[in-house]
JSON list of C-alpha atoms in Angstrom, two decimals:
[
{"chain": "A", "resi": 1, "resn": "LYS", "atom": "CA", "xyz": [43.36, 120.06, 159.14]},
{"chain": "A", "resi": 2, "resn": "SER", "atom": "CA", "xyz": [41.81, 123.44, 158.05]},
{"chain": "A", "resi": 3, "resn": "ALA", "atom": "CA", "xyz": [43.12, 124.87, 160.76]},
{"chain": "A", "resi": 4, "resn": "THR", "atom": "CA", "xyz": [46.57, 123.29, 160.64]},
{"chain": "A", "resi": 5, "resn": "LEU", "atom": "CA", "xyz": [46.92, 123.68, 157.07]},
{"chain": "A", "resi": 6, "resn": "ASP", "atom": "CA", "xyz": [45.73, 127.43, 158.00]},
{"chain": "A", "resi": 7, "resn": "VAL", "atom": "CA", "xyz": [48.03, 128.09, 160.05]},
{"chain": "A", "resi": 8, "resn": "ALA", "atom": "CA", "xyz": [50.47, 127.02, 157.99]},
{"chain": "A", "resi": 9, "resn": "THR", "atom": "CA", "xyz": [50.31, 129.01, 155.40]},
{"chain": "A", "resi": 10, "resn": "ARG", "atom": "CA", "xyz": [50.21, 131.78, 156.89]},
{"chain": "A", "resi": 11, "resn": "LEU", "atom": "CA", "xyz": [53.25, 131.45, 158.92]},
{"chain": "A", "resi": 12, "resn": "ALA", "atom": "CA", "xyz": [54.36, 130.85, 155.86]},
{"chain": "A", "resi": 13, "resn": "ARG", "atom": "CA", "xyz": [53.27, 134.31, 154.38]},
{"chain": "A", "resi": 14, "resn": "LYS", "atom": "CA", "xyz": [55.26, 135.47, 157.52]},
{"chain": "A", "resi": 15, "resn": "LEU", "atom": "CA", "xyz": [58.53, 134.49, 157.49]},
{"chain": "A", "resi": 16, "resn": "ARG", "atom": "CA", "xyz": [58.45, 134.73, 153.48]},
{"chain": "A", "resi": 17, "resn": "GLU", "atom": "CA", "xyz": [57.74, 138.81, 154.92]},
{"chain": "A", "resi": 18, "resn": "SER", "atom": "CA", "xyz": [60.13, 138.68, 156.69]},
{"chain": "A", "resi": 19, "resn": "GLN", "atom": "CA", "xyz": [62.24, 137.45, 154.64]},
{"chain": "A", "resi": 20, "resn": "PHE", "atom": "CA", "xyz": [62.52, 133.78, 154.20]},
{"chain": "A", "resi": 21, "resn": "SER", "atom": "CA", "xyz": [62.42, 131.56, 150.94]},
{"chain": "A", "resi": 22, "resn": "THR", "atom": "CA", "xyz": [59.74, 129.13, 153.01]},
{"chain": "A", "resi": 23, "resn": "VAL", "atom": "CA", "xyz": [58.88, 125.38, 151.42]},
{"chain": "A", "resi": 24, "resn": "MET", "atom": "CA", "xyz": [55.26, 124.16, 152.08]},
{"chain": "A", "resi": 25, "resn": "THR", "atom": "CA", "xyz": [55.54, 120.28, 152.33]},
{"chain": "A", "resi": 26, "resn": "ARG", "atom": "CA", "xyz": [51.86, 120.79, 151.51]},
{"chain": "A", "resi": 27, "resn": "SER", "atom": "CA", "xyz": [49.39, 122.79, 150.25]},
{"chain": "A", "resi": 28, "resn": "SER", "atom": "CA", "xyz": [45.63, 121.09, 150.10]},
{"chain": "A", "resi": 29, "resn": "ASP", "atom": "CA", "xyz": [43.82, 118.63, 152.12]},
{"chain": "A", "resi": 30, "resn": "VAL", "atom": "CA", "xyz": [46.37, 116.76, 149.88]},
{"chain": "A", "resi": 31, "resn": "PHE", "atom": "CA", "xyz": [48.04, 114.02, 152.51]},
{"chain": "A", "resi": 32, "resn": "VAL", "atom": "CA", "xyz": [51.54, 112.88, 152.61]},
{"chain": "A", "resi": 33, "resn": "PRO", "atom": "CA", "xyz": [53.75, 110.63, 153.86]},
{"chain": "A", "resi": 34, "resn": "LEU", "atom": "CA", "xyz": [56.02, 111.06, 157.42]},
{"chain": "A", "resi": 35, "resn": "ASP", "atom": "CA", "xyz": [58.94, 110.76, 154.80]},
{"chain": "A", "resi": 36, "resn": "GLU", "atom": "CA", "xyz": [58.60, 112.29, 152.48]},
{"chain": "A", "resi": 37, "resn": "ARG", "atom": "CA", "xyz": [58.09, 115.73, 154.26]},
{"chain": "A", "resi": 38, "resn": "ALA", "atom": "CA", "xyz": [61.23, 115.36, 155.59]},
{"chain": "A", "resi": 39, "resn": "ALA", "atom": "CA", "xyz": [62.75, 114.62, 153.00]},
{"chain": "A", "resi": 40, "resn": "ILE", "atom": "CA", "xyz": [60.75, 117.83, 152.08]},
{"chain": "A", "resi": 41, "resn": "SER", "atom": "CA", "xyz": [62.86, 119.53, 154.28]},
{"chain": "A", "resi": 42, "resn": "ASN", "atom": "CA", "xyz": [66.31, 117.63, 154.49]},
{"chain": "A", "resi": 43, "resn": "ARG", "atom": "CA", "xyz": [66.59, 119.18, 150.39]},
{"chain": "A", "resi": 44, "resn": "GLN", "atom": "CA", "xyz": [67.56, 122.41, 152.14]},
{"chain": "A", "resi": 45, "resn": "LYS", "atom": "CA", "xyz": [69.43, 124.30, 152.54]},
{"chain": "A", "resi": 46, "resn": "ASN", "atom": "CA", "xyz": [70.29, 125.20, 156.21]},
{"chain": "A", "resi": 47, "resn": "ALA", "atom": "CA", "xyz": [66.30, 124.05, 156.33]},
{"chain": "A", "resi": 48, "resn": "ILE", "atom": "CA", "xyz": [64.22, 124.56, 160.19]},
{"chain": "A", "resi": 49, "resn": "PHE", "atom": "CA", "xyz": [61.15, 122.59, 159.67]},
{"chain": "A", "resi": 50, "resn": "VAL", "atom": "CA", "xyz": [57.95, 123.12, 161.90]},
{"chain": "A", "resi": 51, "resn": "SER", "atom": "CA", "xyz": [55.07, 120.29, 161.86]},
{"chain": "A", "resi": 52, "resn": "VAL", "atom": "CA", "xyz": [51.55, 122.34, 162.89]},
{"chain": "A", "resi": 53, "resn": "HIS", "atom": "CA", "xyz": [49.32, 120.77, 164.82]},
{"chain": "A", "resi": 54, "resn": "PHE", "atom": "CA", "xyz": [45.94, 121.19, 167.15]},
{"chain": "A", "resi": 55, "resn": "ASN", "atom": "CA", "xyz": [46.14, 118.44, 169.60]},
{"chain": "A", "resi": 56, "resn": "ASP", "atom": "CA", "xyz": [42.61, 116.29, 170.29]},
{"chain": "A", "resi": 57, "resn": "SER", "atom": "CA", "xyz": [41.32, 115.21, 173.79]},
{"chain": "A", "resi": 58, "resn": "ARG", "atom": "CA", "xyz": [38.74, 112.56, 175.00]},
{"chain": "A", "resi": 59, "resn": "ARG", "atom": "CA", "xyz": [39.14, 114.84, 177.97]},
{"chain": "A", "resi": 60, "resn": "ARG", "atom": "CA", "xyz": [37.33, 118.21, 177.62]},
{"chain": "A", "resi": 61, "resn": "GLY", "atom": "CA", "xyz": [39.53, 119.83, 180.20]},
{"chain": "A", "resi": 62, "resn": "ILE", "atom": "CA", "xyz": [42.82, 119.50, 178.75]},
{"chain": "A", "resi": 63, "resn": "HIS", "atom": "CA", "xyz": [44.48, 122.71, 177.62]},
{"chain": "A", "resi": 64, "resn": "GLY", "atom": "CA", "xyz": [47.72, 124.33, 175.80]},
{"chain": "A", "resi": 65, "resn": "PHE", "atom": "CA", "xyz": [50.66, 124.70, 174.00]},
{"chain": "A", "resi": 66, "resn": "GLU", "atom": "CA", "xyz": [52.87, 121.92, 173.31]},
{"chain": "A", "resi": 67, "resn": "THR", "atom": "CA", "xyz": [56.26, 122.50, 171.13]},
{"chain": "A", "resi": 68, "resn": "TYR", "atom": "CA", "xyz": [58.55, 118.25, 170.01]},
{"chain": "A", "resi": 69, "resn": "TYR", "atom": "CA", "xyz": [62.03, 118.42, 169.34]},
{"chain": "A", "resi": 70, "resn": "HIS", "atom": "CA", "xyz": [63.89, 115.72, 168.18]},
{"chain": "A", "resi": 71, "resn": "SER", "atom": "CA", "xyz": [67.90, 116.70, 168.02]},
{"chain": "A", "resi": 72, "resn": "PRO", "atom": "CA", "xyz": [69.56, 118.96, 170.27]},
{"chain": "A", "resi": 73, "resn": "VAL", "atom": "CA", "xyz": [69.59, 121.30, 167.66]},
{"chain": "A", "resi": 74, "resn": "ALA", "atom": "CA", "xyz": [66.30, 122.04, 167.51]},
{"chain": "A", "resi": 75, "resn": "ARG", "atom": "CA", "xyz": [66.51, 123.16, 170.98]},
{"chain": "A", "resi": 76, "resn": "ASN", "atom": "CA", "xyz": [66.12, 125.73, 171.77]},
{"chain": "A", "resi": 77, "resn": "LEU", "atom": "CA", "xyz": [63.22, 126.57, 168.99]},
{"chain": "A", "resi": 78, "resn": "ALA", "atom": "CA", "xyz": [61.47, 124.62, 170.20]},
{"chain": "A", "resi": 79, "resn": "TYR", "atom": "CA", "xyz": [61.72, 126.33, 173.78]},
{"chain": "A", "resi": 80, "resn": "ARG", "atom": "CA", "xyz": [61.32, 130.34, 172.18]},
{"chain": "A", "resi": 81, "resn": "ILE", "atom": "CA", "xyz": [58.76, 128.73, 170.07]},
{"chain": "A", "resi": 82, "resn": "GLN", "atom": "CA", "xyz": [56.63, 127.58, 173.18]},
{"chain": "A", "resi": 83, "resn": "GLN", "atom": "CA", "xyz": [58.02, 130.76, 175.08]},
{"chain": "A", "resi": 84, "resn": "HIS", "atom": "CA", "xyz": [56.18, 132.90, 172.16]},
{"chain": "A", "resi": 85, "resn": "LEU", "atom": "CA", "xyz": [52.85, 130.67, 171.71]},
{"chain": "A", "resi": 86, "resn": "VAL", "atom": "CA", "xyz": [52.32, 131.14, 175.99]},
{"chain": "A", "resi": 87, "resn": "THR", "atom": "CA", "xyz": [52.20, 135.23, 176.16]},
{"chain": "A", "resi": 88, "resn": "MET", "atom": "CA", "xyz": [48.86, 134.68, 174.24]},
{"chain": "A", "resi": 89, "resn": "ARG", "atom": "CA", "xyz": [45.61, 135.45, 175.90]},
{"chain": "A", "resi": 90, "resn": "GLY", "atom": "CA", "xyz": [44.11, 132.79, 178.55]},
{"chain": "A", "resi": 91, "resn": "ALA", "atom": "CA", "xyz": [47.50, 130.45, 177.23]},
{"chain": "A", "resi": 92, "resn": "SER", "atom": "CA", "xyz": [48.47, 127.11, 179.02]},
{"chain": "A", "resi": 93, "resn": "ASN", "atom": "CA", "xyz": [52.06, 125.82, 179.06]},
{"chain": "A", "resi": 94, "resn": "ARG", "atom": "CA", "xyz": [51.96, 122.23, 178.67]},
{"chain": "A", "resi": 95, "resn": "GLY", "atom": "CA", "xyz": [55.99, 122.18, 177.90]},
{"chain": "A", "resi": 96, "resn": "VAL", "atom": "CA", "xyz": [58.81, 121.48, 175.53]},
{"chain": "A", "resi": 97, "resn": "LYS", "atom": "CA", "xyz": [58.72, 117.67, 175.51]},
{"chain": "A", "resi": 98, "resn": "THR", "atom": "CA", "xyz": [61.60, 115.40, 173.52]},
{"chain": "A", "resi": 99, "resn": "ALA", "atom": "CA", "xyz": [59.54, 113.34, 171.11]},
{"chain": "A", "resi": 100, "resn": "ASN", "atom": "CA", "xyz": [61.23, 110.56, 168.80]},
{"chain": "A", "resi": 101, "resn": "PHE", "atom": "CA", "xyz": [57.99, 111.40, 165.61]},
{"chain": "A", "resi": 102, "resn": "ARG", "atom": "CA", "xyz": [59.28, 110.28, 162.59]},
{"chain": "A", "resi": 103, "resn": "VAL", "atom": "CA", "xyz": [59.47, 114.30, 160.79]},
{"chain": "A", "resi": 104, "resn": "LEU", "atom": "CA", "xyz": [61.62, 115.24, 164.04]},
{"chain": "A", "resi": 105, "resn": "ARG", "atom": "CA", "xyz": [63.65, 111.77, 163.93]},
{"chain": "A", "resi": 106, "resn": "LYS", "atom": "CA", "xyz": [64.46, 111.85, 159.67]},
{"chain": "A", "resi": 107, "resn": "ALA", "atom": "CA", "xyz": [65.09, 115.81, 159.71]},
{"chain": "A", "resi": 108, "resn": "LEU", "atom": "CA", "xyz": [68.52, 117.05, 159.61]},
{"chain": "A", "resi": 109, "resn": "TYR", "atom": "CA", "xyz": [68.29, 120.17, 159.95]},
{"chain": "A", "resi": 110, "resn": "PRO", "atom": "CA", "xyz": [66.09, 121.84, 163.21]},
{"chain": "A", "resi": 111, "resn": "ALA", "atom": "CA", "xyz": [62.64, 120.33, 163.32]},
{"chain": "A", "resi": 112, "resn": "VAL", "atom": "CA", "xyz": [60.04, 121.22, 165.47]},
{"chain": "A", "resi": 113, "resn": "LEU", "atom": "CA", "xyz": [56.93, 120.19, 166.40]},
{"chain": "A", "resi": 114, "resn": "VAL", "atom": "CA", "xyz": [54.33, 122.49, 167.55]},
{"chain": "A", "resi": 115, "resn": "GLU", "atom": "CA", "xyz": [50.67, 122.06, 169.30]},
{"chain": "A", "resi": 116, "resn": "CYS", "atom": "CA", "xyz": [49.14, 125.41, 168.64]},
{"chain": "A", "resi": 117, "resn": "GLY", "atom": "CA", "xyz": [45.99, 124.12, 171.38]},
{"chain": "A", "resi": 118, "resn": "PHE", "atom": "CA", "xyz": [43.63, 121.68, 171.83]},
{"chain": "A", "resi": 119, "resn": "LEU", "atom": "CA", "xyz": [40.21, 121.14, 169.25]},
{"chain": "A", "resi": 120, "resn": "SER", "atom": "CA", "xyz": [38.79, 118.87, 172.73]},
{"chain": "A", "resi": 121, "resn": "ASN", "atom": "CA", "xyz": [38.68, 122.41, 174.43]},
{"chain": "A", "resi": 122, "resn": "ARG", "atom": "CA", "xyz": [35.58, 125.15, 173.83]},
{"chain": "A", "resi": 123, "resn": "SER", "atom": "CA", "xyz": [37.45, 128.39, 174.11]},
{"chain": "A", "resi": 124, "resn": "GLU", "atom": "CA", "xyz": [40.93, 126.69, 172.41]},
{"chain": "A", "resi": 125, "resn": "GLY", "atom": "CA", "xyz": [38.57, 124.77, 169.35]},
{"chain": "A", "resi": 126, "resn": "ALA", "atom": "CA", "xyz": [37.11, 128.11, 169.65]},
{"chain": "A", "resi": 127, "resn": "GLY", "atom": "CA", "xyz": [39.77, 129.68, 169.01]},
{"chain": "A", "resi": 128, "resn": "ALA", "atom": "CA", "xyz": [40.76, 127.17, 166.36]},
{"chain": "A", "resi": 129, "resn": "ARG", "atom": "CA", "xyz": [37.77, 128.55, 164.24]},
{"chain": "A", "resi": 130, "resn": "ASN", "atom": "CA", "xyz": [38.39, 132.50, 164.77]},
{"chain": "A", "resi": 131, "resn": "ALA", "atom": "CA", "xyz": [40.43, 133.27, 162.03]},
{"chain": "A", "resi": 132, "resn": "SER", "atom": "CA", "xyz": [42.26, 136.22, 163.57]},
{"chain": "A", "resi": 133, "resn": "TYR", "atom": "CA", "xyz": [43.67, 133.65, 166.48]},
{"chain": "A", "resi": 134, "resn": "ARG", "atom": "CA", "xyz": [44.99, 131.31, 163.20]},
{"chain": "A", "resi": 135, "resn": "ASP", "atom": "CA", "xyz": [46.64, 134.44, 162.70]},
{"chain": "A", "resi": 136, "resn": "GLU", "atom": "CA", "xyz": [48.16, 135.25, 166.10]},
{"chain": "A", "resi": 137, "resn": "LEU", "atom": "CA", "xyz": [49.58, 131.71, 166.37]},
{"chain": "A", "resi": 138, "resn": "ALA", "atom": "CA", "xyz": [51.05, 131.91, 162.61]},
{"chain": "A", "resi": 139, "resn": "ASP", "atom": "CA", "xyz": [53.10, 135.50, 164.00]},
{"chain": "A", "resi": 140, "resn": "LYS", "atom": "CA", "xyz": [54.35, 134.24, 168.01]},
{"chain": "A", "resi": 141, "resn": "ILE", "atom": "CA", "xyz": [55.71, 130.72, 166.10]},
{"chain": "A", "resi": 142, "resn": "ALA", "atom": "CA", "xyz": [57.28, 133.67, 162.58]},
{"chain": "A", "resi": 143, "resn": "GLU", "atom": "CA", "xyz": [58.39, 135.32, 165.79]},
{"chain": "A", "resi": 144, "resn": "ALA", "atom": "CA", "xyz": [59.95, 133.27, 167.05]},
{"chain": "A", "resi": 145, "resn": "ILE", "atom": "CA", "xyz": [60.98, 131.69, 164.09]},
{"chain": "A", "resi": 146, "resn": "VAL", "atom": "CA", "xyz": [62.59, 134.80, 163.20]},
{"chain": "A", "resi": 147, "resn": "ASP", "atom": "CA", "xyz": [64.50, 136.02, 166.39]},
{"chain": "A", "resi": 148, "resn": "GLU", "atom": "CA", "xyz": [65.91, 131.66, 166.63]},
{"chain": "A", "resi": 149, "resn": "ARG", "atom": "CA", "xyz": [68.04, 132.95, 163.33]},
{"chain": "A", "resi": 150, "resn": "TYR", "atom": "CA", "xyz": [68.31, 136.41, 163.59]},
{"chain": "A", "resi": 151, "resn": "GLY", "atom": "CA", "xyz": [69.25, 137.79, 167.15]},
{"chain": "A", "resi": 152, "resn": "LYS", "atom": "CA", "xyz": [65.73, 139.08, 169.78]},
{"chain": "A", "resi": 153, "resn": "GLY", "atom": "CA", "xyz": [63.97, 141.20, 168.70]},
{"chain": "A", "resi": 154, "resn": "THR", "atom": "CA", "xyz": [64.43, 141.44, 164.21]},
{"chain": "A", "resi": 155, "resn": "TYR", "atom": "CA", "xyz": [61.08, 140.12, 164.05]},
{"chain": "A", "resi": 156, "resn": "ARG", "atom": "CA", "xyz": [58.33, 142.83, 162.95]},
{"chain": "A", "resi": 157, "resn": "ALA", "atom": "CA", "xyz": [55.34, 141.48, 162.56]},
{"chain": "A", "resi": 158, "resn": "PRO", "atom": "CA", "xyz": [53.48, 142.21, 159.25]},
{"chain": "A", "resi": 159, "resn": "GLN", "atom": "CA", "xyz": [50.98, 145.10, 159.37]},
{"chain": "A", "resi": 160, "resn": "THR", "atom": "CA", "xyz": [46.84, 144.57, 158.50]},
{"chain": "A", "resi": 161, "resn": "ALA", "atom": "CA", "xyz": [45.05, 145.86, 157.42]},
{"chain": "A", "resi": 162, "resn": "SER", "atom": "CA", "xyz": [42.85, 146.62, 161.13]},
{"chain": "A", "resi": 163, "resn": "ASP", "atom": "CA", "xyz": [46.63, 147.49, 162.66]},
{"chain": "A", "resi": 164, "resn": "SER", "atom": "CA", "xyz": [46.25, 150.33, 160.20]},
{"chain": "A", "resi": 165, "resn": "ALA", "atom": "CA", "xyz": [42.37, 151.57, 160.32]},
{"chain": "A", "resi": 166, "resn": "ASP", "atom": "CA", "xyz": [42.17, 154.58, 161.88]},
{"chain": "A", "resi": 167, "resn": "SER", "atom": "CA", "xyz": [39.77, 155.07, 165.20]},
{"chain": "A", "resi": 168, "resn": "SER", "atom": "CA", "xyz": [36.61, 155.65, 163.02]},
{"chain": "A", "resi": 169, "resn": "GLY", "atom": "CA", "xyz": [37.42, 152.83, 161.03]},
{"chain": "A", "resi": 170, "resn": "HIS", "atom": "CA", "xyz": [38.57, 153.85, 158.51]},
{"chain": "A", "resi": 171, "resn": "THR", "atom": "CA", "xyz": [41.75, 152.81, 156.58]},
{"chain": "A", "resi": 172, "resn": "GLU", "atom": "CA", "xyz": [44.85, 154.47, 154.38]}
]
């Protein structure tokens, strides 16, 4: 739950930097009922609802990203997010799928649920515990959302302190 909230918080920040207005259904470790999550999204004009998750399985070998949608209006966004996620190093594509999840079914606007890998998988679980990996997940999802809303190639990733470091390790 902490990795999920961290990815969502990073995603919200990246979207705000891309001139999106963002609303989090939760900003701390407090359960928000599924109907309330959809209601929060539905109160926003022209919203995009993104539910961020990590998967788990008893079979440790299972791995990969999955993106779900319910309404046809969210199909392109789901595919775009999945396409961006699978460009990550070592990524496995479990596909885009339709699902009757309550938060997707009750949404008035495009809504997707993104599974950012399996915590039960050694490699993906280690990634979820790594801040730079979680930042990359958020970046890929943000890029997909911005591209979907404003066109391919319009997203500009925020520059981080490590991006502006020169070869000697100094930052500007």
